[in-house]
Amino acid sequence: HLRIGCRVGAVIEETWVINASPLILLGKLGRTDLLEQLAKQIMVPQAVLREVVSGGAVDAAMGDTLAWARNRVVEDIFVPISISGWDLGAGESQVLAHCIFGGYRAVFDDGEARAAAKVHSVPMVGSLGVILRARKAGLIPAARSLVEQLVESGSYLSAELIRQALTKVGE
């Protein structure tokens, strides 16, 4: 089920810890600003930044995204056994650890990371959810074009999920 809980123009008073995939995707769209407008604070664990940097070629958009992320980097912390047992990547593990210890929201697209977050009762949102929340908050006039760009940028979203999501925001 999709739950989108934003009042128009409202910033959520929470800290979000972002993983590599949503950072890269929202960066490709040039919309990391949506993260800043929706959350009180954005954190990027060092392990996530390392994953993004090691990802290959850096174009202008990725350069801007890396500069944005470097201003929000936090030190990696201890990863509890309950997380390391999931065999997630270093970035996902750090996002979860920060969220568990800090009471923060995870920004994940990866299915296994989302399952681990659910087991640990960590609230989460994905790239699609960020766009939907931005639409609900009145930060963007429409979600459809950004959702289409998200798919074009490499996000796998089923046609049914996209239909349901856009229906939730009246599109």
Coordinates of N, CA, C and O in Angstrom, one line a residue, residues 12-17 39-41 43 77 83 94-107 117 120-124:
I12 N 8.6 17.9 6.6 CA 8.5 16.9 7.6 C 9.7 17.1 8.6 O 10.8 17.3 8.2
E13 N 9.4 17.1 9.8 CA 10.4 17.4 10.9 C 11.1 16.1 11.2 O 11.1 15.6 12.3
E14 N 11.8 15.6 10.2 CA 12.6 14.4 10.5 C 13.9 14.4 9.6 O 14.0 15.2 8.7
T15 N 14.9 13.6 10.1 CA 16.1 13.5 9.3 C 16.0 12.3 8.5 O 15.5 11.2 8.9
W16 N 16.5 12.4 7.2 CA 16.5 11.3 6.3 C 17.9 10.9 6.0 O 18.8 11.8 5.8
V17 N 18.2 9.6 5.9 CA 19.5 9.1 5.6 C 19.4 8.4 4.2 O 18.6 7.5 4.0
A39 N 12.6 17.2 4.1 CA 13.1 16.7 5.4 C 13.9 17.9 6.0 O 14.4 18.8 5.4
K40 N 13.9 17.8 7.4 CA 14.6 18.8 8.1 C 16.1 18.7 7.9 O 16.8 19.7 7.8
Q41 N 16.6 17.5 7.7 CA 18.1 17.3 7.5 C 18.2 16.0 6.6 O 17.5 15.1 6.8
M43 N 21.2 13.2 5.5 CA 22.5 12.6 5.9 C 22.9 11.6 4.8 O 22.1 10.9 4.3
I77 N 29.3 4.4 11.0 CA 29.2 4.0 12.4 C 29.1 2.4 12.5 O 29.1 1.7 11.5
I83 N 21.9 -6.2 11.4 CA 21.9 -5.7 10.0 C 22.9 -6.4 9.2 O 22.6 -6.8 8.1
Q94 N 25.0 1.0 6.4 CA 25.2 2.3 7.1 C 24.0 3.1 7.2 O 23.7 3.7 8.2
V95 N 23.2 3.2 6.1 CA 21.9 3.9 6.2 C 21.0 3.3 7.3 O 20.5 4.0 8.1
L96 N 20.9 2.0 7.3 CA 20.1 1.3 8.3 C 20.6 1.6 9.7 O 19.8 1.9 10.6
A97 N 21.9 1.4 9.9 CA 22.5 1.7 11.2 C 22.2 3.1 11.7 O 21.8 3.3 12.9
H98 N 22.4 4.1 10.9 CA 22.2 5.5 11.3 C 20.7 5.6 11.7 O 20.4 6.3 12.6
C99 N 19.8 5.0 10.9 CA 18.4 5.2 11.1 C 18.0 4.5 12.5 O 17.2 5.0 13.2
I100 N 18.5 3.3 12.7 CA 18.2 2.6 13.9 C 18.7 3.4 15.2 O 17.9 3.6 16.1
F101 N 19.9 3.8 15.1 CA 20.5 4.5 16.3 C 20.0 5.9 16.4 O 19.9 6.4 17.5
G102 N 19.6 6.6 15.3 CA 19.2 8.0 15.4 C 17.7 8.2 15.3 O 17.2 9.3 15.5
G103 N 16.9 7.1 15.0 CA 15.5 7.3 14.9 C 15.1 8.1 13.6 O 14.2 8.8 13.5
Y104 N 15.9 7.8 12.5 CA 15.7 8.6 11.3 C 15.0 7.7 10.2 O 14.7 6.5 10.4
R105 N 14.6 8.4 9.1 CA 13.9 7.7 8.0 C 15.0 7.3 6.9 O 15.8 8.2 6.6
A106 N 14.9 6.1 6.4 CA 15.8 5.6 5.4 C 15.2 6.0 4.0 O 14.0 5.9 3.8
V107 N 16.1 6.4 3.1 CA 15.7 6.6 1.7 C 16.4 5.6 0.9 O 17.5 5.6 0.6
A117 N 14.8 -2.9 6.5 CA 14.3 -1.7 7.3 C 12.9 -2.1 7.9 O 12.7 -1.7 9.1
H120 N 13.4 -4.1 11.0 CA 13.9 -3.2 12.1 C 13.0 -2.0 12.5 O 13.4 -1.2 13.2
S121 N 11.8 -2.0 11.9 CA 10.9 -0.9 12.2 C 11.4 0.5 11.8 O 11.1 1.4 12.5
V122 N 12.2 0.5 10.8 CA 12.8 1.8 10.3 C 11.8 2.4 9.3 O 11.6 1.7 8.2
P123 N 11.3 3.6 9.5 CA 10.5 4.2 8.4 C 11.3 4.5 7.2 O 12.6 4.7 7.3
M124 N 10.7 4.4 6.0 CA 11.5 4.6 4.8 C 10.6 5.2 3.7 O 9.4 5.3 3.8

